[in-house]
Amino acid sequence: MKKRERDQPKGNFFIISYKGLILIITLFVLTSSGIFTVSYSSLQHNFRSTFIYQALSNYKAQSLFYLMSTENHQFSHAFDKQFSAPPLYSVALQLATNIRVADARSLFGPELPGFLIYDSNILVAGKGTDYTNIPHDSAPPLESISGERELDPQESKKYEESQKQEQSTQQAERSTGDKKVVYIYHTHSWESFLPLIGLQGDKDADKAVDNKTNITLVGKMLGMELKADGIGTEVDTTNMTRELNEKKWKPYRAYDMSRTVVETALQQNKDAQYLIDIHRDSRREKDTTTTINGKSYAKIMIVLGEANPHFAQNFKLAKALHQGLEKEYPGLSRGVLSKRKTSGNNGLYNQDLSNNSILIEVGGVDNNMEELTNTVKAFSDVFSEYFWKAEKVNAQ
């Protein structure tokens, strides 16, 4: 009896301590959860660039499905059969350090100022495309783009010939009627081409800017080509330099400006299904020009923003267009590139405004009118084929 009485206080003490421990743990969890929720809500934008977010966002979904499929074979249907599992050491290294074995930028990017501007992913690589020659946008001061030059006489003749050829084209067998289903615009409308403004071969790529003779000519040509194939198209030629200057905005806000233009167009035209933002690369001829069957072309690269909620659908369109170009015009497409939202990248490119929205880089500063015309015709052929197939499926 005495022994049992001596043990009893110890038992009561243990029970009280256990309950107290549970209470303390519960309060700690609730308090920590509250602090985390408030901190995340107030710092949500910054949280996206933390180590945890980057490690998870960089880890491909197919890798996760592969790991899950080792336990449940039903998940094996979720990834491409051509997908090969990443080495275990690669996965471990990435999760532990956020360094990707196949991408040296993940090692040097955080250390070198400005290096994260190239924080991009090559989703589909065209011939010769790697991280050393991905598109590079130049952003010269707006005051340096004040001029309006005429199209070089030789280039002007080629442009007029291409227009006459389109005007003589027979009426298309298929047509969207009065519906303008494609909307073409130019966020960096000042981007021009050295040969078009009489500066062919100039060593300074930043001189390829103008408020009149610029990338909008490419948009107009593409609009004419699509219309010739019965696809109703609207082409916007807003002078973005003037609009930005009026608002006293810097060039990096060009996408904010073009967003207002596109949103207004979509309000006025409910039939618009496809949005195409046309740019030109700042790279030189060796990276932006190719020859196919004796003809010279300005290469194309399709760019997507990873911050876009419609990314998967837009990637489907981009991949289909790349594959179509590869089939009909091998080497014309440089591939499909995606860009994360960073201090140097927009990461959205207004592609949240449509399920079928892409940005295309057409050529570079050294491409001439003949090369641009050939490319526009090729892209139009492939896009039209995709469009009419999609329309047939939708009708069914």
Coordinates of C-alpha atoms in Angstrom, one line a residue:
M1 CA 0.0 0.0 0.0
K2 CA 2.8 2.4 0.9
K3 CA 4.6 1.6 -2.3
R4 CA 1.4 2.3 -4.4
E5 CA 0.9 5.6 -2.5
R6 CA 4.5 6.6 -3.2
D7 CA 4.0 5.9 -6.9
Q8 CA 0.7 7.7 -7.3
P9 CA 2.1 11.3 -7.0
K10 CA 4.6 10.5 -9.7
G11 CA 1.8 9.2 -11.9
N12 CA -0.3 12.3 -11.4
F13 CA 2.8 14.5 -12.1
F14 CA 3.4 12.6 -15.3
I15 CA -0.2 13.1 -16.5
I16 CA -0.2 16.8 -15.7
S17 CA 3.2 17.2 -17.5
Y18 CA 1.9 15.3 -20.6
K19 CA -1.2 17.5 -20.8
G20 CA 0.8 20.6 -20.4
L21 CA 3.2 19.5 -23.2
I22 CA 0.3 18.9 -25.5
L23 CA -1.1 22.3 -24.7
I24 CA 2.3 24.0 -25.3
I25 CA 2.8 22.2 -28.7
T26 CA -0.8 23.1 -29.8
L27 CA -0.2 26.8 -28.9
F28 CA 3.1 26.8 -30.7
V29 CA 1.7 25.3 -33.9
L30 CA -1.2 27.7 -33.9
T31 CA 1.0 30.7 -33.2
S32 CA 3.5 29.6 -35.9
S33 CA 0.8 29.1 -38.4
G34 CA -0.6 32.5 -37.7
I35 CA 2.8 34.2 -38.1
F36 CA 3.5 32.3 -41.3
T37 CA 0.1 33.2 -42.8
V38 CA 0.5 36.9 -42.0
S39 CA 4.1 36.9 -43.3
Y40 CA 3.2 35.1 -46.5
S41 CA 0.3 37.4 -47.2
S42 CA 2.4 40.5 -46.7
L43 CA 5.4 39.2 -48.6
Q44 CA 3.7 37.0 -51.2
H45 CA 5.5 38.6 -54.1
N46 CA 9.0 38.2 -52.5
F47 CA 8.2 34.7 -51.4
R48 CA 8.0 33.6 -55.1
S49 CA 11.8 34.1 -55.3
T50 CA 12.8 32.3 -52.2
F51 CA 14.8 29.1 -52.2
I52 CA 11.8 26.9 -51.4
Y53 CA 9.7 28.3 -54.2
Q54 CA 12.4 28.1 -56.7
A55 CA 13.3 24.5 -55.8
L56 CA 9.7 23.4 -56.1
S57 CA 9.0 25.4 -59.3
N58 CA 12.2 24.2 -61.0
Y59 CA 11.4 20.6 -60.2
K60 CA 9.6 19.3 -63.2
A61 CA 6.1 17.8 -62.8
Q62 CA 7.2 14.8 -64.9
S63 CA 9.9 14.0 -62.3
L64 CA 7.3 14.1 -59.6
F65 CA 4.9 11.8 -61.5
Y66 CA 7.8 9.5 -62.2
L67 CA 8.6 9.2 -58.5
M68 CA 5.0 8.6 -57.6
S69 CA 4.7 6.0 -60.4
T70 CA 7.3 3.8 -58.7
E71 CA 4.7 3.3 -55.9
N72 CA 1.5 3.6 -58.0
H73 CA 1.7 2.5 -61.6
Q74 CA -1.4 4.6 -62.5
F75 CA 0.8 7.7 -62.4
S76 CA 2.9 6.3 -65.2
H77 CA 0.2 7.5 -67.7
A78 CA 0.8 11.1 -66.6
F79 CA 4.3 11.6 -68.2
D80 CA 5.6 11.2 -71.7
K81 CA 6.9 7.7 -72.5
Q82 CA 10.1 9.3 -73.9
F83 CA 10.7 10.9 -70.5
S84 CA 13.8 9.6 -68.8
A85 CA 14.1 9.8 -65.0
P86 CA 16.7 12.3 -63.8
P87 CA 19.7 10.8 -61.9
L88 CA 19.1 10.5 -58.2
Y89 CA 22.2 12.6 -57.5
S90 CA 20.8 15.4 -59.7
V91 CA 17.4 15.4 -57.9
A92 CA 19.1 15.4 -54.5
L93 CA 21.5 18.2 -55.5
Q94 CA 18.7 20.4 -56.8
L95 CA 16.5 19.9 -53.8
A96 CA 19.4 20.6 -51.4
T97 CA 21.0 23.5 -53.2
N98 CA 18.7 24.6 -56.1
I99 CA 21.6 23.9 -58.5
R100 CA 20.5 22.1 -61.7
V101 CA 23.2 19.9 -63.1
A102 CA 22.2 20.5 -66.7
D103 CA 22.0 24.3 -66.3
A104 CA 25.1 26.2 -65.3
R105 CA 23.1 29.3 -64.9
S106 CA 21.6 28.0 -61.6
L107 CA 25.2 27.9 -60.2
F108 CA 26.3 31.4 -61.4
G109 CA 23.0 33.2 -61.6
P110 CA 22.7 34.2 -58.0
E111 CA 26.4 35.3 -57.8
L112 CA 26.8 37.4 -61.0
P113 CA 25.0 40.7 -61.3
G114 CA 22.6 40.8 -64.3
F115 CA 23.0 37.1 -65.0
L116 CA 19.5 36.3 -63.9
I117 CA 18.2 38.3 -66.9
Y118 CA 18.8 35.0 -68.8
D119 CA 16.6 33.1 -66.3
S120 CA 14.8 31.2 -69.1
N121 CA 14.0 27.7 -70.1
I122 CA 14.3 26.2 -73.5
L123 CA 11.2 24.1 -73.7
V124 CA 11.7 23.0 -77.3
A125 CA 15.1 23.5 -78.9
G126 CA 15.3 24.2 -82.6
K127 CA 18.5 23.4 -84.6
G128 CA 21.5 25.2 -83.1
T129 CA 19.5 26.7 -80.2
D130 CA 21.1 26.8 -76.8
Y131 CA 21.4 29.2 -73.9
T132 CA 24.2 31.1 -75.5
N133 CA 22.0 32.4 -78.3
I134 CA 18.5 32.8 -76.9
P135 CA 16.7 36.0 -77.8
H136 CA 18.0 39.2 -76.3
D137 CA 15.8 42.3 -76.2
S138 CA 17.4 45.7 -76.3
A139 CA 15.8 48.6 -74.5
P140 CA 17.4 51.8 -75.7
P141 CA 16.3 55.1 -74.2
L142 CA 13.0 56.4 -75.6
E143 CA 14.6 59.7 -76.7
S144 CA 16.9 57.8 -79.1
I145 CA 13.9 56.4 -81.0
S146 CA 12.4 59.8 -81.9
G147 CA 13.0 59.6 -85.6
E148 CA 10.7 58.4 -88.4
R149 CA 12.8 57.2 -91.3
E150 CA 11.5 56.0 -94.7
L151 CA 12.0 52.5 -95.9
D152 CA 15.2 52.0 -97.8
P153 CA 14.5 52.3 -101.6
Q154 CA 15.6 48.7 -102.4
E155 CA 13.8 47.3 -99.4
S156 CA 10.7 49.3 -100.3
K157 CA 10.6 47.8 -103.8
K158 CA 10.6 44.3 -102.3
Y159 CA 7.8 45.3 -99.9
E160 CA 5.6 46.7 -102.6
E161 CA 6.1 43.5 -104.7
S162 CA 5.0 41.3 -101.8
Q163 CA 1.9 43.4 -101.3
K164 CA 1.0 43.3 -105.0
Q165 CA 1.4 39.5 -105.0
E166 CA -1.0 39.2 -102.0
Q167 CA -3.5 41.5 -103.6
S168 CA -3.6 39.2 -106.7
T169 CA -4.1 36.1 -104.7
Q170 CA -7.3 34.3 -105.4
Q171 CA -10.0 34.4 -102.7
A172 CA -9.7 31.7 -100.1
E173 CA -11.9 28.6 -100.2
R174 CA -12.4 28.9 -96.4
S175 CA -13.2 32.0 -94.5
T176 CA -14.1 33.3 -91.0
G177 CA -16.4 35.8 -92.7
D178 CA -16.7 39.1 -90.8
K179 CA -15.0 37.6 -87.7
K180 CA -11.5 38.9 -86.9
V181 CA -10.2 35.9 -85.0
V182 CA -6.5 36.9 -84.9
Y183 CA -5.2 40.0 -83.2
I184 CA -1.6 41.0 -84.0
Y185 CA 0.2 43.7 -82.0
H186 CA 3.7 45.0 -81.3
T187 CA 4.7 45.7 -77.7
H188 CA 8.2 47.0 -78.8
S189 CA 6.9 48.7 -82.0
W190 CA 10.2 50.7 -82.3
E191 CA 12.2 47.5 -83.1
S192 CA 13.5 47.8 -86.6
F193 CA 16.0 46.1 -88.9
L194 CA 19.2 47.7 -90.1
P195 CA 18.7 47.0 -93.8
L196 CA 15.2 48.5 -93.8
I197 CA 16.5 51.9 -92.6
G198 CA 19.6 52.0 -94.8
L199 CA 22.1 50.9 -92.1
Q200 CA 22.9 47.4 -93.4
G201 CA 26.0 45.9 -91.7
D202 CA 26.2 48.6 -89.0
K203 CA 28.1 47.2 -86.0
D204 CA 25.8 48.9 -83.5
A205 CA 22.7 46.8 -83.1
D206 CA 21.0 49.5 -81.0
K207 CA 20.6 51.7 -84.1
A208 CA 17.9 49.3 -85.4
V209 CA 15.1 51.4 -84.0
D210 CA 12.5 53.6 -85.7
N211 CA 9.0 54.8 -85.1
K212 CA 7.8 54.4 -88.7
T213 CA 9.9 51.7 -90.4
N214 CA 9.9 48.9 -87.9
I215 CA 8.5 45.5 -86.8
T216 CA 4.9 46.7 -87.6
L217 CA 5.7 46.1 -91.3
V218 CA 6.1 42.4 -90.4
G219 CA 2.8 42.4 -88.6
K220 CA 1.0 44.0 -91.6
M221 CA 2.5 41.4 -93.9
L222 CA 1.4 38.6 -91.6
G223 CA -2.1 40.1 -91.4
M224 CA -2.4 40.2 -95.2
E225 CA -1.2 36.5 -95.5
L226 CA -3.7 35.3 -93.0
K227 CA -6.5 37.2 -94.6
A228 CA -5.5 35.7 -97.9
D229 CA -6.2 32.3 -96.4
G230 CA -9.6 33.4 -95.1
I231 CA -8.6 34.1 -91.5
G232 CA -10.0 37.4 -90.3
T233 CA -7.1 39.4 -88.7
E234 CA -6.7 42.8 -87.1
V235 CA -3.3 44.4 -86.9
D236 CA -2.5 47.1 -84.4
T237 CA 0.3 49.6 -85.2
T238 CA 0.2 51.7 -82.1
N239 CA 3.3 53.9 -81.7
M240 CA 4.4 52.6 -78.3
T241 CA 7.3 55.1 -78.1
R242 CA 4.8 58.0 -78.2
E243 CA 2.4 56.4 -75.8
L244 CA 5.1 55.7 -73.3
N245 CA 6.5 59.2 -73.6
E246 CA 3.0 60.7 -73.0
K247 CA 2.7 58.8 -69.8
K248 CA 6.4 59.4 -68.9
W249 CA 6.9 55.6 -68.6
K250 CA 10.2 53.8 -69.1
P251 CA 10.6 51.2 -71.9
Y252 CA 10.3 48.3 -69.3
R253 CA 6.7 49.3 -68.9
A254 CA 5.9 48.7 -72.6
Y255 CA 4.0 45.5 -71.7
D256 CA 1.7 47.5 -69.3
M257 CA 1.1 49.9 -72.2
S258 CA 0.4 47.1 -74.8
R259 CA -1.9 45.5 -72.3
T260 CA -4.2 48.4 -72.3
V261 CA -4.2 48.3 -76.1
V262 CA -5.0 44.6 -76.2
E263 CA -7.7 44.8 -73.5
T264 CA -9.5 47.6 -75.4
A265 CA -9.3 45.5 -78.6
L266 CA -10.8 42.5 -76.9
Q267 CA -13.6 44.5 -75.5
Q268 CA -14.5 45.8 -79.0
N269 CA -13.9 42.4 -80.7
K270 CA -15.4 39.4 -78.9
D271 CA -14.4 37.1 -81.8
A272 CA -10.6 37.5 -81.2
Q273 CA -9.2 34.0 -80.3
Y274 CA -5.5 34.3 -81.0
L275 CA -3.1 37.0 -79.8
I276 CA 0.3 37.3 -81.5
D277 CA 2.8 39.8 -80.2
I278 CA 5.6 40.3 -82.8
H279 CA 9.1 41.3 -81.9
R280 CA 12.6 41.1 -83.4
D281 CA 15.7 39.8 -81.7
S282 CA 18.7 42.0 -81.1
R283 CA 21.1 39.2 -82.1
R284 CA 23.1 39.2 -85.3
E285 CA 22.7 37.4 -88.6
K286 CA 24.5 34.2 -87.7
D287 CA 21.9 33.5 -85.0
T288 CA 18.8 34.8 -86.8
T289 CA 19.1 33.7 -90.4
T290 CA 18.9 30.4 -92.3
T291 CA 18.7 29.1 -95.8
I292 CA 16.1 26.5 -96.8
N293 CA 15.9 25.2 -100.4
G294 CA 18.0 28.1 -101.7
K295 CA 15.9 30.8 -100.0
S296 CA 17.0 32.9 -97.1
Y297 CA 14.8 33.2 -94.1
A298 CA 14.7 35.1 -90.8
K299 CA 14.5 32.6 -88.0
I300 CA 11.6 32.5 -85.6
M301 CA 11.5 31.8 -81.8
I302 CA 8.3 31.5 -79.8
V303 CA 8.4 32.9 -76.3
L304 CA 6.1 32.2 -73.4
G305 CA 5.8 33.7 -69.9
E306 CA 5.8 31.2 -67.1
A307 CA 3.7 33.5 -64.9
N308 CA 0.8 33.1 -67.2
P309 CA -2.1 31.0 -65.8
H310 CA -2.9 29.7 -69.3
F311 CA 0.7 28.6 -69.8
A312 CA -0.2 24.9 -70.6
Q313 CA -2.7 25.8 -73.3
N314 CA -0.3 28.4 -74.8
F315 CA 2.5 25.9 -74.8
K316 CA 0.3 23.5 -76.7
L317 CA -0.2 26.1 -79.4
A318 CA 3.5 27.1 -79.5
K319 CA 4.7 23.5 -79.7
A320 CA 2.3 22.7 -82.5
L321 CA 3.5 25.7 -84.5
H322 CA 7.1 24.8 -83.9
Q323 CA 6.5 21.2 -85.1
G324 CA 4.7 22.5 -88.1
L325 CA 7.6 24.7 -89.0
E326 CA 10.1 21.9 -88.5
K327 CA 8.1 19.7 -90.8
E328 CA 7.6 22.2 -93.7
Y329 CA 10.6 24.5 -93.2
P330 CA 13.3 22.6 -91.3
G331 CA 15.6 24.9 -89.3
L332 CA 13.3 28.0 -89.5
S333 CA 12.1 27.7 -85.9
R334 CA 14.6 28.3 -83.1
G335 CA 12.2 26.6 -80.8
V336 CA 10.0 27.5 -77.8
L337 CA 11.4 29.5 -74.9
S338 CA 9.8 30.3 -71.6
K339 CA 10.8 33.0 -69.2
R340 CA 10.3 33.3 -65.5
K341 CA 9.2 36.5 -63.8
T342 CA 12.4 38.1 -62.5
S343 CA 13.8 41.6 -62.2
G344 CA 14.9 41.3 -65.9
N345 CA 11.9 39.4 -67.3
N346 CA 8.2 40.3 -67.6
G347 CA 7.3 36.6 -67.2
L348 CA 3.7 37.2 -68.3
Y349 CA 3.7 39.1 -71.6
N350 CA -0.1 39.6 -71.5
Q351 CA -0.6 36.0 -72.3
D352 CA -3.1 35.6 -69.5
L353 CA -5.6 37.5 -71.8
S354 CA -6.1 34.5 -74.0
N355 CA -5.8 30.7 -74.0
N356 CA -4.1 31.1 -77.4
S357 CA -1.5 33.8 -77.0
I358 CA 2.2 33.8 -78.1
L359 CA 5.1 36.1 -78.5
I360 CA 7.2 35.5 -81.6
E361 CA 10.7 36.8 -82.3
V362 CA 11.0 37.3 -86.0
G363 CA 14.6 37.6 -87.2
G364 CA 17.2 39.9 -85.8
V365 CA 18.7 43.3 -86.6
D366 CA 20.4 42.2 -89.8
N367 CA 17.4 40.6 -91.6
N368 CA 16.2 42.3 -94.8
M369 CA 12.8 42.5 -96.4
E370 CA 13.2 39.4 -98.6
E371 CA 14.1 37.3 -95.6
L372 CA 11.2 38.7 -93.5
T373 CA 8.7 38.2 -96.3
N374 CA 9.8 34.5 -96.8
T375 CA 9.4 33.9 -93.1
V376 CA 6.0 35.6 -92.8
K377 CA 4.7 33.4 -95.7
A378 CA 6.1 30.3 -94.1
F379 CA 4.7 31.1 -90.6
S380 CA 1.3 32.0 -92.1
D381 CA 1.1 28.7 -94.0
V382 CA 1.8 26.7 -90.8
F383 CA -0.5 28.8 -88.6
S384 CA -3.3 28.6 -91.1
E385 CA -3.1 24.8 -91.3
Y386 CA -3.2 24.7 -87.5
F387 CA -6.1 27.1 -87.3
W388 CA -8.3 25.3 -89.8
K389 CA -7.6 21.9 -88.2
A390 CA -8.6 23.4 -84.8
E391 CA -11.8 24.9 -86.3
K392 CA -12.7 21.5 -87.8
V393 CA -12.3 19.8 -84.4
N394 CA -14.3 22.5 -82.7
A395 CA -17.1 22.2 -85.2
Q396 CA -17.3 18.5 -84.7

